[in-house]
mmCIF file of C-alpha atoms in Angstrom:
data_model
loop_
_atom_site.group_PDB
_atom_site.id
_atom_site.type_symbol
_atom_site.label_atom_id
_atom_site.label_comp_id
_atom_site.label_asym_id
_atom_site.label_seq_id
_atom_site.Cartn_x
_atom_site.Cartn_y
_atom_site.Cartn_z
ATOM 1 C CA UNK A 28 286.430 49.182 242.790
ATOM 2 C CA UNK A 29 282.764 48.410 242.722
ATOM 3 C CA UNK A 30 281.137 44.288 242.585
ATOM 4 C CA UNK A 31 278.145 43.914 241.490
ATOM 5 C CA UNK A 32 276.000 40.914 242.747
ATOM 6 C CA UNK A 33 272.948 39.234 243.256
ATOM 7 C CA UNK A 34 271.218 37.423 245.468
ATOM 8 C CA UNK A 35 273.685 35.829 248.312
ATOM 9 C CA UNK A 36 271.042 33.442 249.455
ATOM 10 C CA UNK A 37 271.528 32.534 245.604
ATOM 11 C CA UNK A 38 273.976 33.499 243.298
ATOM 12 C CA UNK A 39 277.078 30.626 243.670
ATOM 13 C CA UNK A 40 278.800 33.026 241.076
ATOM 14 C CA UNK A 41 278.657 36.081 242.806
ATOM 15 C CA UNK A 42 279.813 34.146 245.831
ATOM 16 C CA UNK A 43 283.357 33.430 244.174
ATOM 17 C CA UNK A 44 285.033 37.029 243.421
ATOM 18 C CA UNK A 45 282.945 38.355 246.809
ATOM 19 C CA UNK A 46 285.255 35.694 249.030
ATOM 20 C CA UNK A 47 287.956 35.668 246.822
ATOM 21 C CA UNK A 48 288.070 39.617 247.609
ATOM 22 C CA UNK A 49 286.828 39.630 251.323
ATOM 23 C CA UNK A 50 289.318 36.822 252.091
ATOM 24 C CA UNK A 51 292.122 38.476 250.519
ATOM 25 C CA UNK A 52 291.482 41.750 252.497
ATOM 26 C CA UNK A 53 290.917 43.547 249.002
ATOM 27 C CA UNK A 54 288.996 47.117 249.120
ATOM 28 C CA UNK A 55 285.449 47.006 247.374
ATOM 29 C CA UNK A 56 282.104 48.815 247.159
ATOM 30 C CA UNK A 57 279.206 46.042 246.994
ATOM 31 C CA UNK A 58 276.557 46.752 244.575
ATOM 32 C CA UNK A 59 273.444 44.314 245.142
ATOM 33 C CA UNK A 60 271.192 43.707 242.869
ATOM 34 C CA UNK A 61 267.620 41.737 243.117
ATOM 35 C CA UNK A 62 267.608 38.932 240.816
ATOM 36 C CA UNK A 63 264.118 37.748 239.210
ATOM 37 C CA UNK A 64 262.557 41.040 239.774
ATOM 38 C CA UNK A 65 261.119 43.274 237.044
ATOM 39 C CA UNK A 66 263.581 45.951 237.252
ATOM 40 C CA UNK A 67 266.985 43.179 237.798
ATOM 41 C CA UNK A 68 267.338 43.462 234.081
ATOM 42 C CA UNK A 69 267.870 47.320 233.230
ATOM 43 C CA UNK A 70 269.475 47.604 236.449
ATOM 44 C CA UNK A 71 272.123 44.909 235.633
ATOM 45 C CA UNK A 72 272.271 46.530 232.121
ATOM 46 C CA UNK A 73 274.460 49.484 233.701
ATOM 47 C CA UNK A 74 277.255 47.245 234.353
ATOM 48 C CA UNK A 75 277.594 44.670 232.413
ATOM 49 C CA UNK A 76 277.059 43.953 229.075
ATOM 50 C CA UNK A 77 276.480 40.304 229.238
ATOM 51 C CA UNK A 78 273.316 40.765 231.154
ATOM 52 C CA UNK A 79 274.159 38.952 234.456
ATOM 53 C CA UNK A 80 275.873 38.990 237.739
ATOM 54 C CA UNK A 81 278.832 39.370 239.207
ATOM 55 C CA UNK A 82 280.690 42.190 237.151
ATOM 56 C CA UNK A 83 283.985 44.063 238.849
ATOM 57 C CA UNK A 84 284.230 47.928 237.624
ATOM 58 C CA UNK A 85 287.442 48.908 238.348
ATOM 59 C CA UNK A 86 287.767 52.790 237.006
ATOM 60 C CA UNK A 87 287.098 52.727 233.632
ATOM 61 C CA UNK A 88 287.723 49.073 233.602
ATOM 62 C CA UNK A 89 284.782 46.469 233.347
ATOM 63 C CA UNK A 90 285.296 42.691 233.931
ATOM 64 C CA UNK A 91 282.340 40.153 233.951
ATOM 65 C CA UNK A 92 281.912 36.449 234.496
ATOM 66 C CA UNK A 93 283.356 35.155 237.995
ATOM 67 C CA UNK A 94 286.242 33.427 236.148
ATOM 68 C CA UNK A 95 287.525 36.467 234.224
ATOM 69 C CA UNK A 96 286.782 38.280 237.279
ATOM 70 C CA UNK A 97 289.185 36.315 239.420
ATOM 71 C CA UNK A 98 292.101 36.493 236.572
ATOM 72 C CA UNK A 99 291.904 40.222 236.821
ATOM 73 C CA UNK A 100 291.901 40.667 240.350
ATOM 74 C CA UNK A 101 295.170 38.513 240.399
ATOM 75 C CA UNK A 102 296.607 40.584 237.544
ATOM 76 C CA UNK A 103 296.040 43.648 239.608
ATOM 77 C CA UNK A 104 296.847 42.696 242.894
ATOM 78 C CA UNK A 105 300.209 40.221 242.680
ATOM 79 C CA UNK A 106 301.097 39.887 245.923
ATOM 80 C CA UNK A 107 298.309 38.870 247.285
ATOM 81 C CA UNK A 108 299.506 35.695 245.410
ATOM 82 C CA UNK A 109 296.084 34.472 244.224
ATOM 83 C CA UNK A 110 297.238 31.708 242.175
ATOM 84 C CA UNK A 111 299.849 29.285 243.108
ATOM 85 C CA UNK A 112 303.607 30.142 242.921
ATOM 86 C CA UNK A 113 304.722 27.044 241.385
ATOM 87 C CA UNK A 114 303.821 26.382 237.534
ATOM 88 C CA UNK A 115 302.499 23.162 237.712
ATOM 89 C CA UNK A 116 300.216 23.938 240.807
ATOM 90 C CA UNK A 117 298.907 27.178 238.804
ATOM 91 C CA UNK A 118 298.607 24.460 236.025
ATOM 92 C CA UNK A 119 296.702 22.515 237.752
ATOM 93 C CA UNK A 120 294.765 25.437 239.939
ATOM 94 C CA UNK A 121 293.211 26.702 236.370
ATOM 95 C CA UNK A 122 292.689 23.336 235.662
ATOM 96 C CA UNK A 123 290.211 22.755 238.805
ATOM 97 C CA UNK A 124 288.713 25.984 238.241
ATOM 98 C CA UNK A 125 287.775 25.545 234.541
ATOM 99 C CA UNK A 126 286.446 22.164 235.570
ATOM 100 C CA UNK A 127 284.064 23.800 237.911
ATOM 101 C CA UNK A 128 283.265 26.839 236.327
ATOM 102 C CA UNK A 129 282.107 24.683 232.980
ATOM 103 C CA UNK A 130 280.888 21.372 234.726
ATOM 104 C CA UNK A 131 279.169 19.935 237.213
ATOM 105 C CA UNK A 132 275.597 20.604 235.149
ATOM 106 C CA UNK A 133 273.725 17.725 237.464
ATOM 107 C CA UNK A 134 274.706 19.065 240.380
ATOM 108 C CA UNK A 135 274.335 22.531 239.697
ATOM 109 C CA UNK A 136 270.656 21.766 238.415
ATOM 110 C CA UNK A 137 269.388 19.255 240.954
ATOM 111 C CA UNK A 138 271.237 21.489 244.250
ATOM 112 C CA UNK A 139 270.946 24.935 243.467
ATOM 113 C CA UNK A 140 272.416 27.027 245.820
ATOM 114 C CA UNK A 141 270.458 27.878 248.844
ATOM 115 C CA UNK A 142 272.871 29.720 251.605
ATOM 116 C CA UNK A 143 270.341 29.833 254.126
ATOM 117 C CA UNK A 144 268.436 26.297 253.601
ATOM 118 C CA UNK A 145 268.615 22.701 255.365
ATOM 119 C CA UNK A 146 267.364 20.092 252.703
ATOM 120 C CA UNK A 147 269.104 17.096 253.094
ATOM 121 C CA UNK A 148 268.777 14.430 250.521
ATOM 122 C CA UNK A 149 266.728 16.807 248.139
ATOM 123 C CA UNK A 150 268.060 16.896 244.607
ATOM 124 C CA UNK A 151 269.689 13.380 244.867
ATOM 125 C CA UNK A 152 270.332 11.130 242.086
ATOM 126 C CA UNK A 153 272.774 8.884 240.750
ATOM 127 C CA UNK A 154 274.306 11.591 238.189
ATOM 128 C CA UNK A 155 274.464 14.140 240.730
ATOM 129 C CA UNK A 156 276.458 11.949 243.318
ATOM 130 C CA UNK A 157 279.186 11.235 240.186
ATOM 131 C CA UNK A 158 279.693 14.781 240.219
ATOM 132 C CA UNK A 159 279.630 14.978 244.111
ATOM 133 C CA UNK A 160 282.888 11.972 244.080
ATOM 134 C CA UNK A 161 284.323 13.822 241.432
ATOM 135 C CA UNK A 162 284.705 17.022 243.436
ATOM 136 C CA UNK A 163 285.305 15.056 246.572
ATOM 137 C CA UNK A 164 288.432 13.322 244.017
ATOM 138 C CA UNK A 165 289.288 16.651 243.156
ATOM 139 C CA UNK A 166 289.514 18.057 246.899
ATOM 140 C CA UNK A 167 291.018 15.162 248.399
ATOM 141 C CA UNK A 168 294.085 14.862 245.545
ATOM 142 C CA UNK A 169 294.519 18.748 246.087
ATOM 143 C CA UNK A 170 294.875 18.345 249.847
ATOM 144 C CA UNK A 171 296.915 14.855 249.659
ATOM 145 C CA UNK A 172 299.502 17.383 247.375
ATOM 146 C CA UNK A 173 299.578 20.253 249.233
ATOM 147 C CA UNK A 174 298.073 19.906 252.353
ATOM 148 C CA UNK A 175 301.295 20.375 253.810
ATOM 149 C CA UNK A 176 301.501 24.212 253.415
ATOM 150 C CA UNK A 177 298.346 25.286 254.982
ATOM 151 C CA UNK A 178 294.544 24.271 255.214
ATOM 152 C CA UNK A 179 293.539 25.215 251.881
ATOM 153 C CA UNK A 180 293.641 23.382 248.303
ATOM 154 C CA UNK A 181 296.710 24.393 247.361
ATOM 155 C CA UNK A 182 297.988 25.059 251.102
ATOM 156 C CA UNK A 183 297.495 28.804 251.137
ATOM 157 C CA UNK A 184 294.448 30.692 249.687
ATOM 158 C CA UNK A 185 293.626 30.942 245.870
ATOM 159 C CA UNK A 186 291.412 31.220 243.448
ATOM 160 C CA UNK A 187 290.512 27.725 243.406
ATOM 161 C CA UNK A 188 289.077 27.945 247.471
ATOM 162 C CA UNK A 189 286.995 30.930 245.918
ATOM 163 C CA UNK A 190 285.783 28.335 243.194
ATOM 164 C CA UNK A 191 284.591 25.661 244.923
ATOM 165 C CA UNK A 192 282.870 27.691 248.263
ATOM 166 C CA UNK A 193 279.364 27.658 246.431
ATOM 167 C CA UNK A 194 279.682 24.136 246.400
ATOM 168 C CA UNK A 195 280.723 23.584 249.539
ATOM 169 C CA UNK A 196 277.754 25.588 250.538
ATOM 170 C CA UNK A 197 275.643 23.905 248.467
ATOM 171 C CA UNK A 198 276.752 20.303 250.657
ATOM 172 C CA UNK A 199 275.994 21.745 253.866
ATOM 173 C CA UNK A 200 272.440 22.896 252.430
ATOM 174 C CA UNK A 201 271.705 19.065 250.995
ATOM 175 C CA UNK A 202 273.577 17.593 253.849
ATOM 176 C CA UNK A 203 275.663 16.091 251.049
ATOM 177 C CA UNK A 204 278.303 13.043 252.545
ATOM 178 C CA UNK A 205 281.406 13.520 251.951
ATOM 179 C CA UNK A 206 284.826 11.220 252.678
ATOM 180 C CA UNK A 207 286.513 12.796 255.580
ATOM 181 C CA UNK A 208 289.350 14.924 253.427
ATOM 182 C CA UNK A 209 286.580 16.341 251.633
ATOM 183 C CA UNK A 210 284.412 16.661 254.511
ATOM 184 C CA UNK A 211 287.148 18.149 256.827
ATOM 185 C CA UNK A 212 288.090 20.800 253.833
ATOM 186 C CA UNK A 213 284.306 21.841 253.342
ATOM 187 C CA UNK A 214 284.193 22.342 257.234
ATOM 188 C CA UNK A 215 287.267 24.623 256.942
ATOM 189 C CA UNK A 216 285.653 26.702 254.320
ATOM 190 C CA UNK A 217 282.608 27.299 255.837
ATOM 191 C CA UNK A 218 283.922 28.325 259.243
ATOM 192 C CA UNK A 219 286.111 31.198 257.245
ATOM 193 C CA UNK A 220 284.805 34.852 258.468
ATOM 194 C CA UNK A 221 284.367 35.852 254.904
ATOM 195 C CA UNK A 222 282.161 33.161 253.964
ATOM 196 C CA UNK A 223 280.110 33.119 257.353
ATOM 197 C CA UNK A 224 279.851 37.115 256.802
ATOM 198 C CA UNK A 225 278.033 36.106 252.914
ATOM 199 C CA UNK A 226 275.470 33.506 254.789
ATOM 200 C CA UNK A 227 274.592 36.032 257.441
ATOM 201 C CA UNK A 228 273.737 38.441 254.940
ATOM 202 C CA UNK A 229 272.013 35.991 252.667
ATOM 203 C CA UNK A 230 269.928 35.664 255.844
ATOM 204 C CA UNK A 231 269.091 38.924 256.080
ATOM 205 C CA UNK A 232 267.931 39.176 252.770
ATOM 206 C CA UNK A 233 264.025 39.139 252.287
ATOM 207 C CA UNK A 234 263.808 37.693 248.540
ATOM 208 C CA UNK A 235 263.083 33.774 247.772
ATOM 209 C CA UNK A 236 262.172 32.152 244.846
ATOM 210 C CA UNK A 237 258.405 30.738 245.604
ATOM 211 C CA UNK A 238 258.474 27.592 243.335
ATOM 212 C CA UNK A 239 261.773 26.360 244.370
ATOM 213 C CA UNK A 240 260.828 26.829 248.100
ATOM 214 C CA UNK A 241 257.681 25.518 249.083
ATOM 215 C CA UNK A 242 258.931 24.751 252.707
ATOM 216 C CA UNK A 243 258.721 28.473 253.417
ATOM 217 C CA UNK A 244 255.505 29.239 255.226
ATOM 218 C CA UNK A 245 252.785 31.481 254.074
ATOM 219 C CA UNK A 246 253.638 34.146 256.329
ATOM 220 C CA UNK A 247 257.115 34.279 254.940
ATOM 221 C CA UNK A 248 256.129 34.131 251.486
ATOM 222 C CA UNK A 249 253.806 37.131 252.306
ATOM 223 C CA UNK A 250 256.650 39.489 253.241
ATOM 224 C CA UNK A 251 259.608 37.870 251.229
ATOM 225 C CA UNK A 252 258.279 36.691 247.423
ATOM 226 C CA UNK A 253 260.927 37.898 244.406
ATOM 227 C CA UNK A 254 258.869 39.359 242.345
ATOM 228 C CA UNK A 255 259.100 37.949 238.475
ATOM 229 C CA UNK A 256 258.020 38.795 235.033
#
């Protein structure tokens, strides 16, 4: 089984079927690709044919878009129990993820992900903190539920942890606040090996996007610039 990614510095979608398979102890090759470079295009073209990162080749089986992604990997591996047991908790579960993976446009515009960056306050506006206490809502009902059976949103790990990890790394790069449910689940998730494994390699890589960076100094830019057009 082979997942093909970009950036981790950058790509929040990639970031979702990586944890969700590194957390649930899952066997994969990692196939990264460069995004914004000359060549990320043709390269990306031999896996998937929507044109984009992540895609999952499992034999002669190819799945792309994070969401469909994450269905299949539950399909093929039941007991790692990736959704919840109960109906209405795997109700609601899809529910949470569908609302992420289709909303959330102010955020995702103003506070793109950065794994590796400290900008607090940047991106800020009144439209991007709605969508902040709406994921804070959405965390701290979750937890209020089923906080009882383990740390996670639905108590144990799913899908839905896997979901919401490039926002919660996306908070700590902002130095969003958060109420203390929210905060206290966000500081869970980012002390999880998996997802402290992604930012050290993220910090490792070399690549940066120039215009959304201009903190980086010269020197930096020298050796690490993505290379576009």
């Amino acid at each position: 089984m082979k997942l093909v990614i970009g950036n981790k510095n950058y790509s929040s979608w990639s970031l979702r079927p990586w944890l969700l398979l590194r957390h649930a102890g899952i066997d994969f090759e990692e196939v990264p690709l460069r995004l914004f470079t000359k060549d990320f295009g043709s390269e990306i073209a031999r896996y998937s044919p929507a044109g984009k990162v992540p895609a999952l080749i499992d034999g002669d089986v190819t799945v792309w878009d994070s969401l469909s992604i994450s269905e299949y990997v539950a399909e093929r591996f039941p007991t790692k129990q990736l959704w919840p047991a109960d109906v209405a908790a795997r109700a609601m579960a899809r529910s949470v993820c569908a609302e992420m993976h289709s909303g959330f446009g102010n955020l995702r515009s103003q506070m793109p992900m950065n794994a590796t960056a400290v900008l607090p306050g940047l991106g800020w506006n009144v439209a991007v903190q709605q969508d902040v206490d709406r994921i804070a809502e959405i965390w701290t009902d979750l937890r209020t539920r089923y906080g009882a059976g383990g740390p996670f949103l639905f108590g144990a790990f799913t899908i839905a942890d896997a979901f919401y990890a490039p926002v919660v790394s996306r908070f700590a790069t902002y130095g969003v606040h958060l109420p203390e449910a929210a905060k206290t689940y966000a500081d869970f998730i980012l002390a999880l090996p998996a997802m402290q494994e992604w930012v050290a390699g993220a910090r490792e890589e070399r690549d940066f996007v120039p215009a959304d960076e201009p903190y980086r100094t010269q020197p930096e830019r020298a050796d690490a610039i993505i290379v576009t057009g």
